[in-house]
Amino acid sequence: MKKNFLPALKLTLVCLLFFSGIYTIIILGAAQLAPNKGKGEIIIANGKTFYTNIGQKFTDDKYFYSRPSAVDYNAASSGGSNKANSDSEYLALVKSRIDSFLVHNPEVIKVDIPSEMVTASGSGLDPHISVQGAKIQIKRISKIRNISEANIQELVSQNTEESMLDLFGPEKINVLKLNIALDNLNQIKAK
Amino acid sequence: MNKEILGIILMYGLVMLFAIPLGRYIGKIFTNEKTWLDKIFNPLDRLFFKVSGIDEQKQMNWKQHLVALLTINLIWFIISMLVLTNMAWLPLNPDANPSMNGDQAFNTATSFICNTNLQHYSGESGLSYLGQLVLMLWQFVSAGCGIAIAAVVFLAMRAKATDQLGNFYHLFVRSCTRILFPIAVVVALLLVFNNTPMTMEGKDTVISLQGDTMHVSTGPVAAFVAIKHLGTNGGGFFGANSAHPLENVSYFTNLVEIITQMLIPLAMIFALGFVIKRRKFAWMVYGVMTIGFLLLLIPTVIVEMHGNHAISAMGITQNIGNMEGKEIRFGTPASAYWSIATTIISTGSVNAMHDSFTPLAGMFQMLGMMINSFYGGVGVGFLNFYIFIILAVFISGLMVGRTPEFLGKKIEAREMKIAMIIALLHPLLILGGTALASYIFSHNPTAHAHWINNPGYHGFSEMLYEFTSSSANNGSGFEGLGYGNGSSVGDNTPFWNISCGIIMLLARYLPIIGPVAIAGILASKKYIPESAGTLKTDTSTFGLMVFAVIAIVAALAFFPALTLGPIAEYFGMRK
């Protein structure tokens, strides 16, 4: 062991320099050429900057809701609820989410609520909802914003992101993008 | 066909497409054949050896290999401890995160040098960028170490009566520079150009559309995530691991990450066939592992797509499956696929929270880790499988009344004893740890109420999962562990830190020592050429035998514990 110690220590230091240092610098260098210099995708709307992929809390009735979050959309402390399917406390929480959703959206019937709107995501920062999740909110938003349902439906269709290559994985809607578009629609109308 | 099912077929198809040629390349690296990357890497490797003062040509026997491996791992452990307990005042700490205390640093250091990446901290608040970058070094070298030691076993399987099995440092450095490094660069670039952050700046502050102030953690994520998966390490940059929208941005990055984590474990099987020049044997190994994988995968996808019965009972349809703890951009099938891939190959990264999967899916995840040899972690996965091959050779030898021989070498009492000890070590560590925790819990449930986040059977599953994950060097968790009763400490308590740390150490090094010893002993034995009386080990009959041994050992050891956890929970929900 003694004979090996010093060479192994030196080898470790070389590795530290190479894999923690040079490798990181190569990728950091490449990131300068990447979209937004490797700081994550952003959207600028009305002079404000947002991270496209970090979900935001939308609980206001005039916006499309985002999913429930176990960490209240704290982007410095991500995480899920880690609740078991069988946990009665958890099930009571889901029940209360369903009830609250129905109170705010009286036209919706329960079977139409997709499961993601009443369950918390894994990261607590899920930026998306399903197409169905957006559709069932159209009536509410139409009333509050005084925009026709057809207009909002069109907005939802425009903001629906296809599966990868149209072939693989789910369709989805970025809630932030949809809500920005919604605000813009109101502004156009106001003019 | 359903686009989400098509997506998971694509995931497996693509990884096979890359794994076969990569296996050939890895085989060439082990046997020192020329490759087209030599021009870059020959001078680089020479530099590594020159600075370290290592003679990489010196042949080693199996004992010398193990001494070299254990020495360098000890050094890694010491450096980790020093860095983790002093991060607060060291450079690269823009968010002013604190240093770790002793037991948490012990757990984290052990976890990363053992290729486990069990995390009793959250990356956003628990580590500085220096801490992240040093842990990233262990993600490279612990994986390189696993590949190198598997190479030693491959070379031993090929050897005809010799104890000279190459040089550990030579194999180790080549594994890191020629296999891990170039692929990690490619993967990191793919991630960075698909909106994964790569920056040394600290937290950003934004005001949300609704008007809330948000602090957004970022960091050198792309570089970290590439090697985290390539080396089957699995430790997340952020607390939510690959469920985090900056650590796994889209369906495409999810595809890249899942392919990356399965790539080397699969390629190693084909590298084996190349090194020992028995391709049919490699396909037998591949077949057994793949059947095991599919038997865990298919039911998991199905039960998750059916969703949570209790929520269906409330009148919610769950067309998109059980969504608690899952992300919309991946969907249920891709999350279920990932959960099985990550548990059979000991990555332990997650793109959905395992604690919130349906009870039976949770059981299949645990089974993947309990068996721990369907593909398995980089390098060590095959070592675990090797033990089962030795057992199967011996048992089938006895059944048909032939001397047990494997690749022309007689298997005798000494090798069998080692194989038995290693095969039984894994259940012992898992069940022993869980029994101890259950004992402590049940003797003072109020004082330990925070240990479990969910009452009843699932609480037991949380503890069972933690020890299973530690012993499989996996690193995923039923992450509710420690957060019960409104506690914010989580599993970062001396009991969980130290008990899991010790189990990770034993479960990493003993299952390396055992197979290397067996292979080393067999290598130096006299070679007996194959005859009509030799038991063929590259046939499907023998594959079935290996599968039966694996299934019987797992069932006998783990069925009772699983009955108390996920199976009881499943029937409890059905009533």
Tab-separated table of C-alpha atoms in Angstrom, chain B residues 355 448-454 462-463 466 478-493 496:
chain	number	residue	atom	x	y	z
B	355	ASP	CA	-41.723	7.373	-3.559
B	448	HIS	CA	-38.461	8.666	15.208
B	449	ALA	CA	-41.762	9.740	13.692
B	450	HIS	CA	-39.937	12.047	11.289
B	451	TRP	CA	-38.125	9.061	9.781
B	452	ILE	CA	-41.037	8.071	7.579
B	453	ASN	CA	-43.035	10.401	5.387
B	454	ASN	CA	-45.931	8.020	4.826
B	462	GLU	CA	-39.040	3.820	2.522
B	463	MET	CA	-36.512	2.317	4.925
B	466	GLU	CA	-32.878	3.268	1.363
B	478	PHE	CA	-37.841	6.976	-1.643
B	479	GLU	CA	-36.952	10.548	-0.903
B	480	GLY	CA	-39.688	11.088	1.627
B	481	LEU	CA	-37.434	9.254	4.095
B	482	GLY	CA	-36.727	11.588	7.003
B	483	TYR	CA	-39.317	14.197	6.044
B	484	GLY	CA	-42.217	12.810	8.065
B	485	ASN	CA	-44.052	14.859	10.695
B	486	GLY	CA	-43.160	18.160	9.043
B	487	SER	CA	-39.434	17.589	9.660
B	488	SER	CA	-37.026	19.466	7.414
B	489	VAL	CA	-33.900	17.474	8.346
B	490	GLY	CA	-34.669	14.665	5.937
B	491	ASP	CA	-32.359	11.679	5.872
B	492	ASN	CA	-29.456	13.920	6.904
B	493	THR	CA	-29.230	12.509	10.432
B	496	TRP	CA	-28.944	7.376	8.247
